[in-house]
Amino acid sequence: MMDENKQVNNTSQQLGEPTEVKQSMKSDSPAQTNSNESDSEVTEQVTTPENVSSDTIFSPEDSVATTEKTEVETAALAELTQQIESLKVQLEERSTQYMRIAADFENYRKRTSKEKEELDLQVKRNTILELLPIVDNFERARAHLKPQSDGEMTIHKSYQGVYKQLVECLKRIGVSPMRPEGQEFDPNLHEAVMREPTDEHPEGTVLEELVRGYYLGDRVLRHSMVKVAAPKEDTPPAPDEQSSSSDS
């Protein structure tokens, strides 16, 4: 076989064939063809990822759109935050206004309740003051009348029963009498209408109650008219005693 190739080479050299024909003949071999096909496949495989990667790269237009979208979302978030803050301020204002109205209403309720109590007390006070002279007359009658016969005693017991009923009624509504005898004079409770010089009691002591005073609850309904102790003045000596002492 080798001898045949040598002969062919010799024959071709003799005939003067160029070397390019030999090279083309070599390139037409199946092995060379297969190598070229494999190179082209590798080249296609290499170029294919490059094409894919070039498709996935963001263009400038996409980046601008993304930036605009982010700015819109940021603006919307800022607007929502501002609305929330505004609602919080409104809520605080409404809460403060509600607390103020509730406090004003509570003060109004207390004030009206106190005014109602004062009005009821004033009406009660005025009504009882109209009845107290009747009680005074009963007491004067009891002090001055001294029944002698059985008929007078029956009448005495009758009006004493009415007087007792009236006093019990006054007690139920909160009226109580003062007992100032022996106490120190108090201008908030007593009204001094008489002064009696004495050395048996300290000055300013209430000696006698002339007109009874009354309380309505813990308040003074009517002041008590009283007689108050005064210091006893030294009596000057008689004229006869002064003349006798001068003669001596």
mmCIF file of C-alpha atoms in Angstrom:
data_model
loop_
_atom_site.group_PDB
_atom_site.id
_atom_site.type_symbol
_atom_site.label_atom_id
_atom_site.label_comp_id
_atom_site.label_asym_id
_atom_site.label_seq_id
_atom_site.Cartn_x
_atom_site.Cartn_y
_atom_site.Cartn_z
ATOM 1 C CA MET A 1 0.000 0.000 0.000
ATOM 2 C CA MET A 2 2.764 2.373 0.892
ATOM 3 C CA ASP A 3 4.425 1.543 -2.363
ATOM 4 C CA GLU A 4 1.310 2.525 -4.256
ATOM 5 C CA ASN A 5 1.184 5.916 -2.507
ATOM 6 C CA LYS A 6 4.749 6.573 -3.271
ATOM 7 C CA GLN A 7 4.093 5.751 -6.865
ATOM 8 C CA VAL A 8 1.172 8.070 -6.982
ATOM 9 C CA ASN A 9 3.207 10.856 -5.424
ATOM 10 C CA ASN A 10 5.961 10.289 -7.829
ATOM 11 C CA THR A 11 3.584 10.256 -10.709
ATOM 12 C CA SER A 12 1.977 13.500 -9.539
ATOM 13 C CA GLN A 13 5.320 15.167 -9.149
ATOM 14 C CA GLN A 14 6.236 14.066 -12.584
ATOM 15 C CA LEU A 15 3.065 15.382 -14.003
ATOM 16 C CA GLY A 16 3.626 18.709 -12.193
ATOM 17 C CA GLU A 17 0.355 18.905 -10.143
ATOM 18 C CA PRO A 18 0.276 21.761 -7.688
ATOM 19 C CA THR A 19 0.293 21.198 -3.948
ATOM 20 C CA GLU A 20 -3.111 22.897 -3.582
ATOM 21 C CA VAL A 21 -4.759 19.954 -5.273
ATOM 22 C CA LYS A 22 -3.229 17.741 -2.687
ATOM 23 C CA GLN A 23 -4.432 19.945 0.098
ATOM 24 C CA SER A 24 -7.914 20.020 -1.342
ATOM 25 C CA MET A 25 -7.895 16.321 -1.611
ATOM 26 C CA LYS A 26 -6.884 16.088 1.988
ATOM 27 C CA SER A 27 -9.594 18.487 3.030
ATOM 28 C CA ASP A 28 -12.198 16.421 1.263
ATOM 29 C CA SER A 29 -11.518 13.548 3.574
ATOM 30 C CA PRO A 30 -14.313 12.431 5.882
ATOM 31 C CA ALA A 31 -12.257 13.125 9.013
ATOM 32 C CA GLN A 32 -11.728 16.727 8.014
ATOM 33 C CA THR A 33 -15.401 17.137 7.290
ATOM 34 C CA ASN A 34 -16.368 15.787 10.659
ATOM 35 C CA SER A 35 -13.972 18.111 12.435
ATOM 36 C CA ASN A 36 -15.422 21.119 10.648
ATOM 37 C CA GLU A 37 -18.941 20.115 11.591
ATOM 38 C CA SER A 38 -17.986 19.703 15.235
ATOM 39 C CA ASP A 39 -16.301 23.113 15.257
ATOM 40 C CA SER A 40 -19.396 24.742 13.876
ATOM 41 C CA GLU A 41 -21.575 23.061 16.516
ATOM 42 C CA VAL A 42 -19.278 24.291 19.292
ATOM 43 C CA THR A 43 -19.349 27.757 17.850
ATOM 44 C CA GLU A 44 -23.146 27.707 17.772
ATOM 45 C CA GLN A 45 -23.216 26.440 21.339
ATOM 46 C CA VAL A 46 -20.920 29.238 22.444
ATOM 47 C CA THR A 47 -22.750 31.959 20.585
ATOM 48 C CA THR A 48 -26.158 30.840 21.737
ATOM 49 C CA PRO A 49 -25.665 31.830 25.438
ATOM 50 C CA GLU A 50 -24.309 35.149 24.309
ATOM 51 C CA ASN A 51 -27.505 35.812 22.399
ATOM 52 C CA VAL A 52 -29.637 34.763 25.403
ATOM 53 C CA SER A 53 -27.697 36.947 27.823
ATOM 54 C CA SER A 54 -27.969 39.905 25.528
ATOM 55 C CA ASP A 55 -31.771 39.522 25.536
ATOM 56 C CA THR A 56 -31.982 39.559 29.381
ATOM 57 C CA ILE A 57 -30.028 42.821 29.860
ATOM 58 C CA PHE A 58 -32.329 45.763 30.850
ATOM 59 C CA SER A 59 -32.503 48.541 28.409
ATOM 60 C CA PRO A 60 -32.352 52.237 29.505
ATOM 61 C CA GLU A 61 -36.084 52.541 28.928
ATOM 62 C CA ASP A 62 -36.757 49.758 31.464
ATOM 63 C CA SER A 63 -34.589 51.467 34.108
ATOM 64 C CA VAL A 64 -36.419 54.762 33.573
ATOM 65 C CA ALA A 65 -39.778 53.025 33.942
ATOM 66 C CA THR A 66 -38.611 51.332 37.146
ATOM 67 C CA THR A 67 -37.411 54.649 38.542
ATOM 68 C CA GLU A 68 -40.715 56.334 37.719
ATOM 69 C CA LYS A 69 -42.630 53.489 39.359
ATOM 70 C CA THR A 70 -40.532 53.791 42.514
ATOM 71 C CA GLU A 71 -41.100 57.528 42.624
ATOM 72 C CA VAL A 72 -44.865 57.048 42.259
ATOM 73 C CA GLU A 73 -44.917 54.483 45.065
ATOM 74 C CA THR A 74 -42.838 56.783 47.293
ATOM 75 C CA ALA A 75 -45.177 59.696 46.609
ATOM 76 C CA ALA A 76 -48.230 57.536 47.354
ATOM 77 C CA LEU A 77 -46.641 56.320 50.601
ATOM 78 C CA ALA A 78 -45.826 59.880 51.619
ATOM 79 C CA GLU A 79 -49.399 60.952 50.887
ATOM 80 C CA LEU A 80 -50.805 58.091 52.964
ATOM 81 C CA THR A 81 -48.451 58.961 55.823
ATOM 82 C CA GLN A 82 -49.589 62.581 55.678
ATOM 83 C CA GLN A 83 -53.228 61.492 55.732
ATOM 84 C CA ILE A 84 -52.563 59.286 58.767
ATOM 85 C CA GLU A 85 -50.884 62.152 60.608
ATOM 86 C CA SER A 86 -53.776 64.445 59.727
ATOM 87 C CA LEU A 87 -56.278 61.881 61.046
ATOM 88 C CA LYS A 88 -54.258 61.532 64.248
ATOM 89 C CA VAL A 89 -54.360 65.296 64.775
ATOM 90 C CA GLN A 90 -58.106 65.338 64.140
ATOM 91 C CA LEU A 91 -58.590 62.462 66.568
ATOM 92 C CA GLU A 92 -56.622 64.281 69.278
ATOM 93 C CA GLU A 93 -58.649 67.436 68.692
ATOM 94 C CA ARG A 94 -61.931 65.518 68.897
ATOM 95 C CA SER A 95 -60.768 63.730 72.044
ATOM 96 C CA THR A 96 -59.782 67.023 73.666
ATOM 97 C CA GLN A 97 -63.084 68.584 72.630
ATOM 98 C CA TYR A 98 -64.989 65.598 74.016
ATOM 99 C CA MET A 99 -63.116 65.776 77.334
ATOM 100 C CA ARG A 100 -63.820 69.502 77.573
ATOM 101 C CA ILE A 101 -67.518 69.018 76.821
ATOM 102 C CA ALA A 102 -67.730 66.161 79.335
ATOM 103 C CA ALA A 103 -66.056 68.311 82.016
ATOM 104 C CA ASP A 104 -68.364 71.248 81.253
ATOM 105 C CA PHE A 105 -71.393 68.986 81.452
ATOM 106 C CA GLU A 106 -70.234 67.520 84.757
ATOM 107 C CA ASN A 107 -69.710 71.009 86.176
ATOM 108 C CA TYR A 108 -73.125 72.042 84.876
ATOM 109 C CA ARG A 109 -74.735 68.986 86.457
ATOM 110 C CA LYS A 110 -73.086 69.657 89.810
ATOM 111 C CA ARG A 111 -73.985 73.342 89.664
ATOM 112 C CA THR A 112 -77.628 72.690 88.796
ATOM 113 C CA SER A 113 -77.855 69.992 91.461
ATOM 114 C CA LYS A 114 -76.444 72.372 94.062
ATOM 115 C CA GLU A 115 -78.769 75.159 92.922
ATOM 116 C CA LYS A 116 -81.725 72.781 93.176
ATOM 117 C CA GLU A 117 -80.722 71.796 96.704
ATOM 118 C CA GLU A 118 -80.336 75.456 97.663
ATOM 119 C CA LEU A 119 -83.731 76.274 96.184
ATOM 120 C CA ASP A 120 -85.408 73.379 98.014
ATOM 121 C CA LEU A 121 -83.722 74.433 101.246
ATOM 122 C CA GLN A 122 -84.779 78.040 100.780
ATOM 123 C CA VAL A 123 -88.393 77.058 100.142
ATOM 124 C CA LYS A 124 -88.377 74.810 103.198
ATOM 125 C CA ARG A 125 -86.748 77.522 105.296
ATOM 126 C CA ASN A 126 -89.310 80.145 104.284
ATOM 127 C CA THR A 127 -92.192 77.787 105.022
ATOM 128 C CA ILE A 128 -90.879 76.852 108.456
ATOM 129 C CA LEU A 129 -90.194 80.486 109.332
ATOM 130 C CA GLU A 130 -93.898 81.150 108.739
ATOM 131 C CA LEU A 131 -94.792 78.371 111.189
ATOM 132 C CA LEU A 132 -92.368 79.287 113.984
ATOM 133 C CA PRO A 133 -94.543 82.140 115.395
ATOM 134 C CA ILE A 134 -97.291 79.576 115.945
ATOM 135 C CA VAL A 135 -94.862 77.428 117.904
ATOM 136 C CA ASP A 136 -93.859 80.508 119.926
ATOM 137 C CA ASN A 137 -97.497 81.202 120.812
ATOM 138 C CA PHE A 138 -97.984 77.633 121.985
ATOM 139 C CA GLU A 139 -94.955 77.956 124.242
ATOM 140 C CA ARG A 140 -96.126 81.269 125.694
ATOM 141 C CA ALA A 141 -99.535 79.796 126.371
ATOM 142 C CA ARG A 142 -98.003 76.829 128.136
ATOM 143 C CA ALA A 143 -95.876 79.127 130.284
ATOM 144 C CA HIS A 144 -98.683 81.501 131.296
ATOM 145 C CA LEU A 145 -101.761 79.327 131.508
ATOM 146 C CA LYS A 146 -102.256 77.447 134.729
ATOM 147 C CA PRO A 147 -105.403 75.330 134.587
ATOM 148 C CA GLN A 148 -107.424 75.252 137.816
ATOM 149 C CA SER A 149 -110.423 73.081 137.003
ATOM 150 C CA ASP A 150 -110.881 69.819 135.195
ATOM 151 C CA GLY A 151 -112.285 71.615 132.144
ATOM 152 C CA GLU A 152 -109.263 73.899 131.944
ATOM 153 C CA MET A 153 -106.993 70.897 132.301
ATOM 154 C CA THR A 154 -108.774 69.186 129.411
ATOM 155 C CA ILE A 155 -108.278 72.234 127.197
ATOM 156 C CA HIS A 156 -104.673 72.483 128.320
ATOM 157 C CA LYS A 157 -104.027 68.858 127.379
ATOM 158 C CA SER A 158 -105.715 69.367 124.004
ATOM 159 C CA TYR A 159 -103.553 72.236 122.821
ATOM 160 C CA GLN A 160 -100.476 70.590 124.345
ATOM 161 C CA GLY A 161 -101.212 67.581 122.124
ATOM 162 C CA VAL A 162 -101.416 69.857 119.070
ATOM 163 C CA TYR A 163 -98.162 71.562 120.087
ATOM 164 C CA LYS A 164 -96.403 68.222 120.521
ATOM 165 C CA GLN A 165 -97.598 67.069 117.103
ATOM 166 C CA LEU A 166 -96.303 70.269 115.502
ATOM 167 C CA VAL A 167 -92.906 69.916 117.187
ATOM 168 C CA GLU A 168 -92.594 66.294 116.053
ATOM 169 C CA CYS A 169 -93.388 67.330 112.490
ATOM 170 C CA LEU A 170 -90.651 69.968 112.608
ATOM 171 C CA LYS A 171 -88.144 67.438 113.914
ATOM 172 C CA ARG A 172 -88.857 65.080 111.010
ATOM 173 C CA ILE A 173 -87.943 67.768 108.486
ATOM 174 C CA GLY A 174 -84.694 68.603 110.257
ATOM 175 C CA VAL A 175 -85.668 71.433 112.627
ATOM 176 C CA SER A 176 -84.079 71.378 116.076
ATOM 177 C CA PRO A 177 -84.189 74.022 118.869
ATOM 178 C CA MET A 178 -81.180 75.789 120.311
ATOM 179 C CA ARG A 179 -80.264 75.445 123.975
ATOM 180 C CA PRO A 180 -78.078 78.511 124.612
ATOM 181 C CA GLU A 181 -78.465 78.905 128.393
ATOM 182 C CA GLY A 182 -75.093 78.837 130.106
ATOM 183 C CA GLN A 183 -73.153 79.019 126.836
ATOM 184 C CA GLU A 184 -70.892 81.820 125.716
ATOM 185 C CA PHE A 185 -72.534 84.402 123.528
ATOM 186 C CA ASP A 186 -71.986 83.708 119.807
ATOM 187 C CA PRO A 187 -73.122 86.400 117.356
ATOM 188 C CA ASN A 188 -73.465 83.754 114.647
ATOM 189 C CA LEU A 189 -76.134 82.001 116.726
ATOM 190 C CA HIS A 190 -77.499 84.490 119.197
ATOM 191 C CA GLU A 191 -78.963 87.956 119.171
ATOM 192 C CA ALA A 192 -78.428 89.861 122.418
ATOM 193 C CA VAL A 193 -81.477 91.970 123.326
ATOM 194 C CA MET A 194 -80.719 92.447 127.029
ATOM 195 C CA ARG A 195 -77.689 92.731 129.308
ATOM 196 C CA GLU A 196 -77.823 91.983 133.018
ATOM 197 C CA PRO A 197 -74.971 92.974 135.333
ATOM 198 C CA THR A 198 -73.953 90.071 137.505
ATOM 199 C CA ASP A 199 -70.923 88.670 139.233
ATOM 200 C CA GLU A 200 -72.244 85.118 139.273
ATOM 201 C CA HIS A 201 -71.409 84.419 135.635
ATOM 202 C CA PRO A 202 -68.550 85.505 133.379
ATOM 203 C CA GLU A 203 -69.159 88.370 131.052
ATOM 204 C CA GLY A 204 -70.791 87.277 127.786
ATOM 205 C CA THR A 205 -72.562 84.260 129.224
ATOM 206 C CA VAL A 206 -76.111 83.667 127.996
ATOM 207 C CA LEU A 207 -78.365 83.923 131.024
ATOM 208 C CA GLU A 208 -81.769 83.383 129.472
ATOM 209 C CA GLU A 209 -83.320 82.642 126.127
ATOM 210 C CA LEU A 210 -86.153 85.084 125.457
ATOM 211 C CA VAL A 211 -87.145 83.847 121.991
ATOM 212 C CA ARG A 212 -86.144 80.350 121.009
ATOM 213 C CA GLY A 213 -83.760 79.882 118.108
ATOM 214 C CA TYR A 214 -83.783 76.934 115.705
ATOM 215 C CA TYR A 215 -81.464 74.996 113.403
ATOM 216 C CA LEU A 216 -82.403 73.573 110.017
ATOM 217 C CA GLY A 217 -79.999 70.734 109.608
ATOM 218 C CA ASP A 218 -76.593 72.248 110.364
ATOM 219 C CA ARG A 219 -77.650 75.792 109.427
ATOM 220 C CA VAL A 220 -79.194 78.501 111.549
ATOM 221 C CA LEU A 221 -82.878 78.815 110.813
ATOM 222 C CA ARG A 222 -83.549 81.584 113.295
ATOM 223 C CA HIS A 223 -81.217 83.311 115.759
ATOM 224 C CA SER A 224 -81.991 82.995 119.412
ATOM 225 C CA MET A 225 -82.854 86.190 121.273
ATOM 226 C CA VAL A 226 -81.037 86.060 124.606
ATOM 227 C CA LYS A 227 -80.123 87.972 127.733
ATOM 228 C CA VAL A 228 -76.361 88.220 128.273
ATOM 229 C CA ALA A 229 -74.366 88.636 131.477
ATOM 230 C CA ALA A 230 -72.509 91.917 131.909
ATOM 231 C CA PRO A 231 -69.901 92.882 134.523
ATOM 232 C CA LYS A 232 -71.430 94.243 137.715
ATOM 233 C CA GLU A 233 -70.605 97.910 138.208
ATOM 234 C CA ASP A 234 -69.377 99.167 141.594
ATOM 235 C CA THR A 235 -72.172 101.146 143.304
ATOM 236 C CA PRO A 236 -71.061 104.675 144.395
ATOM 237 C CA PRO A 237 -71.396 105.464 148.143
ATOM 238 C CA ALA A 238 -74.520 107.247 149.339
ATOM 239 C CA PRO A 239 -74.380 111.069 149.968
ATOM 240 C CA ASP A 240 -74.991 110.647 153.720
ATOM 241 C CA GLU A 241 -72.001 108.358 154.023
ATOM 242 C CA GLN A 242 -69.801 110.832 152.171
ATOM 243 C CA SER A 243 -70.877 113.772 154.469
ATOM 244 C CA SER A 244 -70.323 111.769 157.664
ATOM 245 C CA SER A 245 -66.886 110.756 156.568
ATOM 246 C CA SER A 246 -65.989 114.400 155.842
ATOM 247 C CA ASP A 247 -67.213 115.577 159.258
ATOM 248 C CA SER A 248 -65.097 113.091 161.011
#
